CSV table of C-alpha atoms (C1' of nucleotides) in Angstrom, one decimal:
chain,number,residue,atom,x,y,z
A,217,MET,CA,-33.2,-103.8,23.2
A,218,THR,CA,-34.5,-107.4,23.2
A,219,THR,CA,-37.3,-108.3,25.3
A,220,ARG,CA,-36.0,-111.3,27.2
A,221,SER,CA,-39.2,-112.0,28.8
A,222,THR,CA,-40.8,-114.2,26.0
A,223,PRO,CA,-38.4,-117.1,24.6
A,224,ASP,CA,-39.8,-118.6,21.4
A,225,THR,CA,-41.7,-121.7,22.2
A,226,SER,CA,-41.7,-123.0,18.9
A,227,ARG,CA,-37.9,-123.7,19.0
A,228,ARG,CA,-38.0,-125.4,22.5
A,229,SER,CA,-36.1,-128.7,22.9
A,230,GLU,CA,-38.9,-131.2,23.8
A,231,ARG,CA,-36.0,-133.7,24.7
A,232,SER,CA,-34.7,-131.4,27.4
A,233,ARG,CA,-37.9,-130.4,28.6
A,234,LYS,CA,-38.7,-134.1,29.4
A,235,ALA,CA,-35.3,-134.9,30.7
A,236,ILE,CA,-35.6,-131.6,33.1
A,237,LEU,CA,-39.2,-132.9,34.5
A,238,GLN,CA,-38.0,-136.7,35.0
A,239,ALA,CA,-34.6,-135.5,36.4
A,240,ALA,CA,-36.3,-133.3,39.0
A,241,ARG,CA,-39.0,-136.5,39.9
A,242,ASP,CA,-36.2,-139.0,40.1
A,243,LEU,CA,-34.0,-136.8,42.6
A,244,VAL,CA,-36.5,-135.8,44.9
A,245,ALA,CA,-37.7,-139.6,45.2
A,246,GLU,CA,-34.2,-141.0,45.6
A,247,THR,CA,-32.5,-138.0,47.7
A,248,GLY,CA,-35.3,-135.9,49.1
A,249,TYR,CA,-36.3,-132.5,49.0
A,250,ALA,CA,-33.4,-131.0,50.9
A,251,LYS,CA,-30.8,-131.9,48.1
A,252,LEU,CA,-33.2,-131.0,45.1
A,253,THR,CA,-31.4,-128.2,43.7
A,254,ILE,CA,-31.4,-126.4,40.1
A,255,GLU,CA,-27.7,-127.3,39.4
A,256,ALA,CA,-28.3,-131.1,40.6
A,257,ILE,CA,-31.5,-131.1,38.1
A,258,ALA,CA,-29.6,-129.6,35.2
A,259,ALA,CA,-26.5,-131.9,35.9
A,260,ARG,CA,-28.7,-135.0,36.2
A,261,ALA,CA,-30.8,-134.1,32.7
A,262,LYS,CA,-27.4,-133.3,31.1
A,263,VAL,CA,-28.6,-129.6,30.7
A,264,GLY,CA,-27.4,-126.3,31.0
A,265,LYS,CA,-28.8,-124.4,33.9
A,266,GLN,CA,-29.9,-121.8,31.5
A,267,THR,CA,-32.2,-123.7,29.8
A,268,ILE,CA,-34.0,-124.7,33.1
A,269,TYR,CA,-34.0,-120.7,34.2
A,270,ARG,CA,-35.3,-119.9,30.7
A,271,TRP,CA,-38.1,-122.0,31.2
A,272,TRP,CA,-39.5,-122.0,34.6
A,273,PRO,CA,-39.2,-119.0,37.1
A,274,SER,CA,-38.5,-121.0,40.3
A,275,LYS,CA,-37.9,-124.6,41.1
A,276,GLY,CA,-41.6,-125.1,42.3
A,277,ALA,CA,-42.8,-124.2,38.9
A,278,VAL,CA,-40.2,-127.1,37.5
A,279,LEU,CA,-42.2,-129.4,40.3
A,280,LEU,CA,-45.8,-128.3,39.2
A,281,ASP,CA,-45.0,-129.5,35.4
A,282,SER,CA,-43.2,-132.7,36.8
A,283,VAL,CA,-46.1,-133.6,39.2
A,284,LEU,CA,-48.6,-132.5,36.3
A,285,ALA,CA,-46.9,-134.7,34.0
A,286,LEU,CA,-46.9,-137.5,36.1
A,287,SER,CA,-50.8,-137.2,36.9
A,288,GLN,CA,-52.0,-136.9,33.8
A,289,ALA,CA,-49.9,-138.8,31.3
A,290,ASP,CA,-52.9,-139.0,29.1
A,291,GLN,CA,-53.1,-135.0,28.4
A,292,ASP,CA,-55.9,-132.6,28.1
A,293,GLN,CA,-58.4,-135.3,28.7
A,294,ASP,CA,-61.0,-135.0,31.1
A,295,ILE,CA,-61.2,-137.0,34.0
A,296,THR,CA,-63.8,-139.2,34.9
A,297,LEU,CA,-64.4,-141.4,37.7
A,298,PRO,CA,-65.8,-144.7,38.2
A,299,ASP,CA,-69.7,-144.7,38.7
A,300,THR,CA,-71.0,-148.1,40.3
A,301,GLY,CA,-74.0,-146.3,41.1
A,302,ASP,CA,-73.2,-146.8,45.0
A,303,ILE,CA,-71.4,-143.5,46.2
A,304,GLU,CA,-70.3,-145.2,49.3
A,305,THR,CA,-68.4,-148.1,47.1
A,306,ASP,CA,-67.1,-145.4,45.0
A,307,LEU,CA,-65.6,-143.0,47.4
A,308,LYS,CA,-64.2,-145.5,49.4
A,309,ALA,CA,-62.4,-146.8,46.4
A,310,LEU,CA,-61.3,-143.4,45.6
A,311,MET,CA,-59.8,-142.6,49.2
A,312,ARG,CA,-58.1,-145.9,49.4
A,313,ALA,CA,-56.5,-145.1,45.5
A,314,THR,CA,-55.5,-141.7,47.0
A,315,ALA,CA,-53.7,-143.3,50.3
A,316,ALA,CA,-52.1,-145.4,48.0
A,317,GLU,CA,-50.5,-143.0,46.1
A,318,PHE,CA,-49.5,-141.1,49.2
A,319,ALA,CA,-47.9,-144.3,50.4
A,320,ALA,CA,-45.9,-145.0,46.8
A,321,PRO,CA,-42.6,-142.6,46.8
A,322,ALA,CA,-42.3,-142.2,43.2
A,323,PHE,CA,-45.4,-140.1,43.2
A,324,ALA,CA,-45.5,-139.1,46.9
A,325,ALA,CA,-41.8,-137.4,46.9
A,326,PRO,CA,-42.6,-135.1,44.0
A,327,LEU,CA,-45.8,-134.0,45.5
A,328,ARG,CA,-44.6,-133.2,48.9
A,329,ALA,CA,-41.6,-131.3,47.8
A,330,LEU,CA,-44.3,-129.3,45.6
A,331,THR,CA,-46.6,-128.8,48.7
A,332,ILE,CA,-43.7,-127.4,50.2
A,333,GLU,CA,-43.0,-124.7,47.6
A,334,ILE,CA,-47.0,-124.1,47.5
A,335,THR,CA,-46.9,-123.5,51.3
A,336,ALA,CA,-44.3,-120.8,50.8
A,337,ASP,CA,-45.5,-119.3,47.6
A,338,PRO,CA,-48.9,-118.2,47.2
A,339,ARG,CA,-48.8,-117.6,43.1
A,340,LEU,CA,-47.6,-121.2,43.1
A,341,ALA,CA,-50.4,-122.0,44.8
A,342,ASP,CA,-52.8,-120.3,42.5
A,343,ASP,CA,-51.1,-122.5,39.6
A,344,TYR,CA,-51.3,-125.6,41.3
A,345,HIS,CA,-55.1,-125.1,42.2
A,346,LYS,CA,-55.8,-124.2,38.5
A,347,ARG,CA,-54.0,-126.5,37.0
A,348,VAL,CA,-53.9,-129.6,39.0
A,349,ALA,CA,-56.7,-129.7,42.0
A,350,ALA,CA,-59.6,-127.7,40.2
A,351,PRO,CA,-60.0,-130.6,37.2
A,352,MET,CA,-59.6,-133.1,40.0
A,353,GLU,CA,-62.4,-131.5,41.9
A,354,GLU,CA,-64.5,-131.0,39.2
A,355,ALA,CA,-64.8,-134.5,38.5
A,356,LYS,CA,-65.0,-135.4,41.9
A,357,LYS,CA,-68.1,-133.1,42.3
A,358,GLN,CA,-69.3,-134.7,38.7
A,359,ARG,CA,-69.7,-137.8,40.6
A,360,LEU,CA,-71.2,-136.2,43.7
A,361,ARG,CA,-74.0,-134.6,41.8
A,362,SER,CA,-74.9,-138.2,40.3
A,363,ALA,CA,-74.9,-139.0,44.0
A,364,GLN,CA,-77.6,-136.6,44.7
A,365,ARG,CA,-79.3,-137.0,41.7
A,366,ALA,CA,-80.3,-141.0,42.9
A,367,GLY,CA,-81.0,-139.7,46.1
A,368,GLN,CA,-77.7,-140.7,48.0
A,369,LEU,CA,-76.9,-137.3,49.1
A,370,ALA,CA,-79.1,-134.4,50.4
A,371,ALA,CA,-80.3,-132.1,47.3
A,372,ASP,CA,-78.8,-129.3,49.2
A,373,ALA,CA,-75.4,-130.9,50.4
A,374,ASP,CA,-72.3,-128.3,50.0
A,375,LEU,CA,-70.2,-130.4,47.5
A,376,ASP,CA,-67.2,-128.2,48.4
A,377,LEU,CA,-67.6,-129.1,52.1
A,378,ILE,CA,-67.9,-132.5,51.4
A,379,LEU,CA,-64.6,-132.8,49.2
A,380,ASP,CA,-62.9,-130.7,51.9
A,381,MET,CA,-64.0,-133.0,54.6
A,382,LEU,CA,-62.9,-136.4,52.5
A,383,TYR,CA,-59.5,-135.1,51.4
A,384,ALA,CA,-58.2,-132.9,53.9
A,385,PRO,CA,-57.8,-135.0,57.0
A,386,LEU,CA,-56.1,-137.8,54.7
A,387,ALA,CA,-53.8,-135.1,53.2
A,388,GLN,CA,-53.0,-133.9,56.8
A,389,HIS,CA,-52.0,-137.0,57.9
A,390,TRP,CA,-49.6,-137.7,55.2
A,391,MET,CA,-47.9,-134.3,55.1
A,392,LEU,CA,-47.5,-133.8,58.5
A,393,HIS,CA,-46.9,-137.4,59.3
A,394,SER,CA,-49.4,-137.1,61.8
A,395,GLY,CA,-51.9,-140.1,61.3
A,396,PRO,CA,-52.6,-143.3,59.4
A,397,LEU,CA,-53.2,-143.4,55.7
A,398,ALA,CA,-54.8,-147.2,56.1
A,399,SER,CA,-57.9,-148.0,54.5
A,400,ASP,CA,-60.0,-148.3,57.4
A,401,TYR,CA,-59.3,-145.0,58.6
A,402,THR,CA,-60.4,-143.6,54.9
A,403,ASP,CA,-63.3,-145.6,55.3
A,404,ARG,CA,-64.1,-144.4,58.6
A,405,LEU,CA,-63.8,-141.0,57.2
A,406,VAL,CA,-66.3,-141.8,54.1
A,407,ASP,CA,-69.1,-143.2,56.5
A,408,ALA,CA,-68.7,-140.1,58.8
A,409,VAL,CA,-69.0,-137.9,55.5
A,410,LEU,CA,-71.8,-139.8,54.1
A,411,ARG,CA,-73.6,-139.6,57.7
A,412,ALA,CA,-73.7,-135.5,57.6
A,413,PHE,CA,-74.8,-135.3,54.4
A,414,SER,CA,-77.3,-138.2,53.8
A,415,PRO,CA,-80.6,-137.3,52.6
A,416,ARG,CA,-83.4,-136.1,55.1
A,417,THR,CA,-85.5,-139.2,56.1
B,130,MET,CA,-11.9,-136.4,73.6
B,131,THR,CA,-14.1,-134.1,74.3
B,132,THR,CA,-17.6,-135.0,73.8
B,133,ARG,CA,-19.9,-131.9,71.7
B,134,SER,CA,-23.1,-133.2,72.1
B,135,THR,CA,-24.3,-132.1,75.7
B,136,PRO,CA,-23.1,-128.5,76.2
B,137,ASP,CA,-23.7,-127.2,79.7
B,138,THR,CA,-27.1,-126.4,79.9
B,139,SER,CA,-26.9,-124.5,83.5
B,140,ARG,CA,-24.6,-122.2,82.0
B,141,ARG,CA,-26.8,-121.2,79.2
B,142,SER,CA,-27.5,-117.7,78.8
B,143,GLU,CA,-31.4,-117.0,79.1
B,144,ARG,CA,-31.0,-113.7,77.4
B,145,SER,CA,-29.7,-115.4,74.3
B,146,ARG,CA,-32.2,-118.1,74.4
B,147,LYS,CA,-35.0,-115.5,74.3
B,148,ALA,CA,-33.5,-113.2,72.2
B,149,ILE,CA,-33.2,-116.1,69.2
B,150,LEU,CA,-36.7,-117.1,69.4
B,151,GLN,CA,-37.9,-113.4,69.5
B,152,ALA,CA,-35.7,-112.9,66.6
B,153,ALA,CA,-37.0,-115.7,64.7
B,154,ARG,CA,-40.5,-114.7,65.2
B,155,ASP,CA,-40.1,-111.3,64.3
B,156,LEU,CA,-37.9,-112.1,61.1
B,157,VAL,CA,-40.1,-114.3,59.3
B,158,ALA,CA,-43.3,-112.1,60.2
B,159,GLU,CA,-41.7,-109.0,58.6
B,160,THR,CA,-39.4,-110.4,55.6
B,161,GLY,CA,-41.1,-114.2,55.3
B,162,TYR,CA,-39.9,-117.4,55.5
B,163,ALA,CA,-37.4,-117.2,52.5
B,164,LYS,CA,-35.5,-114.5,54.1
B,165,LEU,CA,-35.3,-116.6,57.6
B,166,THR,CA,-31.6,-117.8,57.4
B,167,ILE,CA,-29.6,-118.5,60.6
B,168,GLU,CA,-27.4,-115.7,60.1
B,169,ALA,CA,-30.1,-113.1,59.8
B,170,ILE,CA,-31.3,-114.4,63.0
B,171,ALA,CA,-28.3,-114.4,64.8
B,172,ALA,CA,-27.8,-110.9,63.6
B,173,ARG,CA,-31.3,-109.8,64.8
B,174,ALA,CA,-30.5,-111.3,68.3
B,175,LYS,CA,-27.0,-109.9,68.6
B,176,VAL,CA,-25.9,-113.2,68.9
B,177,GLY,CA,-23.1,-115.6,67.7
B,178,LYS,CA,-24.1,-118.0,65.2
B,179,GLN,CA,-22.5,-120.7,67.2
B,180,THR,CA,-24.8,-119.9,70.1
B,181,ILE,CA,-27.8,-120.9,67.8
B,182,TYR,CA,-25.6,-124.4,66.3
B,183,ARG,CA,-24.8,-125.1,70.1
B,184,TRP,CA,-28.3,-125.4,71.4
B,185,TRP,CA,-30.4,-126.3,68.6
B,186,PRO,CA,-29.8,-128.8,65.5
B,187,SER,CA,-32.0,-127.1,62.5
B,188,LYS,CA,-33.8,-124.3,61.6
B,189,GLY,CA,-37.0,-125.8,61.9
B,190,ALA,CA,-35.8,-126.9,66.0
B,191,VAL,CA,-35.9,-123.0,66.4
B,192,LEU,CA,-39.0,-122.2,65.0
B,193,LEU,CA,-40.4,-125.3,66.9
B,194,ASP,CA,-39.6,-123.7,70.1
B,195,SER,CA,-40.1,-120.3,68.8
B,196,VAL,CA,-44.1,-121.4,68.3
B,197,LEU,CA,-44.1,-123.1,71.5
B,198,ALA,CA,-43.4,-119.9,73.4
B,199,LEU,CA,-45.8,-118.2,71.7
B,200,SER,CA,-48.7,-120.5,72.0
B,201,GLN,CA,-48.3,-121.2,75.9
B,202,ALA,CA,-46.9,-118.0,77.1
B,203,ASP,CA,-48.2,-119.5,80.5
B,204,GLN,CA,-45.9,-122.8,80.5
B,205,ASP,CA,-46.4,-126.3,81.4
B,206,GLN,CA,-50.0,-125.6,82.5
B,207,ASP,CA,-52.9,-127.7,81.2
B,208,ILE,CA,-55.2,-126.2,78.9
B,209,THR,CA,-58.7,-126.1,79.6
B,210,LEU,CA,-61.3,-125.1,76.7
B,211,PRO,CA,-64.3,-123.2,77.4
B,212,ASP,CA,-67.2,-125.3,78.6
B,213,THR,CA,-70.9,-123.7,78.0
B,214,GLY,CA,-72.8,-126.8,78.1
B,215,ASP,CA,-73.5,-126.8,74.5
B,216,ILE,CA,-70.8,-128.1,72.2
B,217,GLU,CA,-72.1,-126.6,69.0
B,218,THR,CA,-71.5,-123.0,70.8
B,219,ASP,CA,-67.9,-124.0,71.8
B,220,LEU,CA,-66.8,-125.7,68.7
B,221,LYS,CA,-68.2,-122.9,66.5
B,222,ALA,CA,-66.3,-120.6,69.1
B,223,LEU,CA,-62.8,-122.6,69.0
B,224,MET,CA,-63.1,-122.8,65.1
B,225,ARG,CA,-63.2,-119.1,64.8
B,226,ALA,CA,-60.5,-118.4,67.4
B,227,THR,CA,-58.6,-120.6,65.2
B,228,ALA,CA,-59.2,-119.1,62.1
B,229,ALA,CA,-58.2,-115.7,63.7
B,230,GLU,CA,-55.1,-117.2,64.5
B,231,PHE,CA,-54.3,-118.3,60.8
B,232,ALA,CA,-55.1,-114.6,60.0
B,233,ALA,CA,-52.4,-112.9,62.2
B,234,PRO,CA,-49.3,-112.6,60.8
B,235,ALA,CA,-47.5,-112.5,64.3
B,236,PHE,CA,-49.0,-116.0,64.7
B,237,ALA,CA,-49.5,-117.3,61.3
B,238,ALA,CA,-46.0,-116.5,59.8
B,239,PRO,CA,-43.8,-118.5,62.2
B,240,LEU,CA,-46.2,-121.2,62.0
B,241,ARG,CA,-46.4,-121.4,58.4
B,242,ALA,CA,-42.6,-121.7,58.5
B,243,LEU,CA,-42.6,-124.6,60.9
B,244,THR,CA,-45.1,-126.3,58.8
B,245,ILE,CA,-42.8,-126.2,55.9
B,246,GLU,CA,-40.1,-127.4,58.2
B,247,ILE,CA,-42.3,-130.3,59.6
B,248,THR,CA,-43.1,-131.3,56.1
B,249,ALA,CA,-39.7,-131.8,54.8
B,250,ASP,CA,-38.5,-133.4,58.1
B,251,PRO,CA,-40.2,-136.4,59.7
B,252,ARG,CA,-38.5,-136.2,63.2
B,253,LEU,CA,-39.1,-132.6,63.7
B,254,ALA,CA,-42.8,-133.8,63.1
B,255,ASP,CA,-42.8,-136.1,65.9
B,256,ASP,CA,-41.3,-133.2,68.0
B,257,TYR,CA,-44.3,-131.0,66.7
B,258,HIS,CA,-46.9,-133.5,67.9
B,259,LYS,CA,-45.5,-134.5,71.1
B,260,ARG,CA,-44.8,-130.9,72.3
B,261,VAL,CA,-47.8,-128.9,70.4
B,262,ALA,CA,-50.3,-130.6,68.7
B,263,ALA,CA,-50.7,-133.6,71.3
B,264,PRO,CA,-51.6,-131.1,74.6
B,265,MET,CA,-54.1,-129.2,72.4
B,266,GLU,CA,-55.8,-132.2,70.8
B,267,GLU,CA,-56.0,-133.5,74.4
B,268,ALA,CA,-57.6,-130.4,75.6
B,269,LYS,CA,-60.3,-130.8,72.5
B,270,LYS,CA,-61.1,-134.3,73.3
B,271,GLN,CA,-61.6,-133.7,77.2
B,272,ARG,CA,-64.3,-131.2,75.8
B,273,LEU,CA,-65.7,-133.6,73.3
B,274,ARG,CA,-66.0,-136.2,76.2
B,275,SER,CA,-67.9,-133.6,78.2
B,276,ALA,CA,-70.3,-133.4,75.5
B,277,GLN,CA,-70.4,-137.2,75.1
B,278,ARG,CA,-71.5,-137.6,78.7
B,279,ALA,CA,-74.2,-134.6,78.0
B,280,GLY,CA,-75.7,-136.8,75.3
B,281,GLN,CA,-74.6,-134.3,72.6
B,282,LEU,CA,-72.3,-136.5,70.8
B,283,ALA,CA,-72.8,-140.3,70.2
B,284,ALA,CA,-71.5,-142.5,73.0
B,285,ASP,CA,-69.5,-144.4,70.2
B,286,ALA,CA,-68.2,-141.3,68.5
B,287,ASP,CA,-64.3,-141.6,67.2
B,288,LEU,CA,-62.8,-138.2,68.8
B,289,ASP,CA,-59.6,-138.4,66.8
B,290,LEU,CA,-61.6,-138.8,63.9
B,291,ILE,CA,-63.8,-135.6,64.8
B,292,LEU,CA,-60.9,-133.6,65.6
B,293,ASP,CA,-59.6,-134.6,62.3
B,294,MET,CA,-62.8,-133.5,60.4
B,295,LEU,CA,-63.1,-130.4,62.3
B,296,TYR,CA,-59.1,-129.1,61.9
B,297,ALA,CA,-57.8,-130.4,58.9
B,298,PRO,CA,-59.9,-128.8,56.4
B,299,LEU,CA,-59.6,-125.4,57.9
B,300,ALA,CA,-55.3,-126.0,58.3
B,301,GLN,CA,-55.6,-127.1,54.6
B,302,HIS,CA,-57.2,-123.6,53.4
B,303,TRP,CA,-54.9,-121.7,55.4
B,304,MET,CA,-51.6,-123.6,54.4
B,305,LEU,CA,-52.3,-124.2,50.5
B,306,HIS,CA,-54.2,-120.7,50.2
B,307,SER,CA,-57.1,-123.4,48.5
B,308,GLY,CA,-60.2,-121.7,50.5
B,309,PRO,CA,-61.9,-119.3,52.9
B,310,LEU,CA,-61.1,-118.9,56.6
B,311,ALA,CA,-64.4,-117.3,57.3
B,312,SER,CA,-66.7,-117.8,60.3
B,313,ASP,CA,-69.5,-119.2,58.2
B,314,TYR,CA,-67.3,-121.8,56.7
B,315,THR,CA,-66.1,-122.9,60.0
B,316,ASP,CA,-69.8,-122.7,61.1
B,317,ARG,CA,-70.9,-125.1,58.3
B,318,LEU,CA,-67.9,-127.4,59.2
B,319,VAL,CA,-68.9,-127.7,62.6
B,320,ASP,CA,-72.7,-128.5,61.7
B,321,ALA,CA,-71.3,-131.1,59.3
B,322,VAL,CA,-69.4,-132.7,61.7
B,323,LEU,CA,-71.9,-132.7,64.6
B,324,ARG,CA,-74.7,-133.9,62.0
B,325,ALA,CA,-71.9,-137.1,61.4
B,326,PHE,CA,-71.6,-137.7,65.1
B,327,SER,CA,-74.9,-136.9,66.7
B,328,PRO,CA,-76.5,-139.5,68.9
B,329,ARG,CA,-78.7,-142.0,67.4
B,330,THR,CA,-82.2,-141.1,68.1
C,226,DT,C1',-33.2,-126.4,-5.6
C,227,DA,C1',-29.5,-125.1,-3.4
C,228,DT,C1',-26.9,-122.4,-0.5
C,229,DG,C1',-25.8,-118.8,3.0
C,230,DC,C1',-26.9,-115.8,7.1
C,231,DG,C1',-29.1,-114.5,11.3
C,232,DA,C1',-31.6,-115.5,15.2
C,233,DA,C1',-32.4,-118.4,19.3
C,234,DC,C1',-31.9,-122.6,20.7
C,235,DC,C1',-28.8,-125.7,23.2
C,236,DG,C1',-24.8,-127.7,26.8
C,237,DA,C1',-21.1,-126.5,29.9
C,238,DG,C1',-19.2,-123.9,33.1
C,239,DA,C1',-17.3,-119.2,35.0
C,240,DC,C1',-18.6,-115.8,37.8
C,241,DG,C1',-19.7,-112.9,42.1
C,242,DG,C1',-22.7,-113.0,45.6
C,243,DT,C1',-25.3,-115.5,49.8
C,244,DT,C1',-26.0,-118.8,53.0
C,245,DC,C1',-24.5,-122.9,55.1
C,246,DG,C1',-21.9,-125.3,59.4
C,247,DT,C1',-17.5,-125.2,61.5
C,248,DC,C1',-13.7,-123.1,63.5
C,249,DT,C1',-11.3,-119.6,66.2
C,250,DT,C1',-10.3,-115.6,69.0
C,251,DG,C1',-10.6,-113.0,73.1
C,252,DA,C1',-13.9,-111.5,76.9
C,253,DC,C1',-16.6,-112.7,80.9
C,254,DA,C1',-18.7,-115.6,84.3
C,255,DA,C1',-19.4,-119.3,87.6
D,176,DT,C1',-10.2,-123.1,85.5
D,177,DT,C1',-13.9,-124.3,82.5
D,178,DG,C1',-17.2,-123.5,79.0
D,179,DT,C1',-20.2,-120.2,77.1
D,180,DC,C1',-20.3,-115.5,75.0
D,181,DA,C1',-20.3,-112.2,70.7
D,182,DA,C1',-17.9,-111.6,66.6
D,183,DG,C1',-16.3,-112.7,62.5
D,184,DA,C1',-13.0,-115.8,59.1
D,185,DC,C1',-13.0,-119.7,56.6
D,186,DG,C1',-14.3,-123.4,52.3
D,187,DA,C1',-18.2,-125.7,50.3
D,188,DA,C1',-22.2,-125.4,48.2
D,189,DC,C1',-26.0,-123.3,45.5
D,190,DC,C1',-27.8,-119.3,43.6
D,191,DG,C1',-29.2,-116.4,39.4
D,192,DT,C1',-26.7,-114.0,35.6
D,193,DC,C1',-23.5,-114.2,32.0
D,194,DT,C1',-20.5,-115.9,28.3
D,195,DC,C1',-18.6,-119.2,25.2
D,196,DG,C1',-18.8,-122.3,20.8
D,197,DG,C1',-22.1,-125.2,18.3
D,198,DT,C1',-26.3,-126.4,16.5
D,199,DT,C1',-31.0,-126.1,14.5
D,200,DC,C1',-34.6,-123.6,12.2
D,201,DG,C1',-36.4,-120.2,9.3
D,202,DC,C1',-35.8,-117.1,5.4
D,203,DA,C1',-34.0,-114.7,1.4
D,204,DT,C1',-31.2,-115.1,-2.7
D,205,DA,C1',-29.2,-117.2,-6.9
DNA sequence: TATGCGAACCGAGACGGTTCGTCTTGACAA
DNA sequence: TTGTCAAGACGAACCGTCTCGGTTCGCATA
């Protein structure tokens, strides 16, 4: 009886792996989520379907790896955010950069497709948080802690709540096409959040 | 040449319409989004497939009507939110009620399915905002304006931004399974937002 | 060192099963 | 008489599995 659950990683074709992730990103950016099928990815990557099914459990898992490869080209490296010493400046720059990513099809299209899969699949959501969201949030919290030490945020401020209040409204606008992604919006968002969590005077 | 784009509304079967919306809601709550197919809805509603395709352009459009029928059983009536005179009390109650809806499968499952369709289809997103989100947001803004008049919010507070900062973090947690929906979370959210938009002293 | 062998990968695509969206049929109602 | 209705046949697309040779790798034997 052969166990089919664990293919031999050491013999995996790196060329095929990269071609599949690249094909998934290109296809979703060019033709949209609706036309992103396993068959289309395989054809585009010049790869047999079985090669995809062997290494990924679902289309969403392929997308997760695609987005991961896109967001940290430099791998296994801890993310560090700019620190000018002024939290308002840094957060506004960070939020503007995030909005710019949402506006760039090459980045936004795969991320939107992944978000759809995540919404429908809680297990994929777990993987996403562990491998993509958590490292990014940790970097942001580092920057917020630095601001706390500098007396620019209340000492007892809830950093997770701050990140939610900053990121969620922008992400919501982008995902549901429900509002602007412009920098004056993100600036006002940062202003409001800093007002809520400024040190007591 | 017969124009197929405008079927005769006056001859539409009300029984079939209701059965289809009900079947969509029941199916998605029982078996999940992945198994929600047009064929399954038709079978469940004891309806021909063509009856669905005749009246709705997509599965997402059916879901939109399903959710709409669910959220305003009393139709075409302007929504009015409770007003105890204290904005903090009212907002905390509103947010707890919203979190409770997210936790109830009969309501949450169709809404989650609709959200997925909306994320993939900007035109459906437009319809959703016009027919579902906008009326609810207008009711919330009425309550916020009343709080402004009572001096509980800054006179120049951005009401749209307030609603974003309240709703988006909660919705994000629910959609992406990324955090708690508990009432102590929504309470802290309300506290933070009110801190940011309290009147200048 | 060179040769041979088995295992697991690879691309390609056949296969049966679902679902899609369209089309046809005959019944029924305005 | 006309248009909607339930039912379901139809071809196309995609699913996930399986099969087929071809290739690559590790290991054993000479």
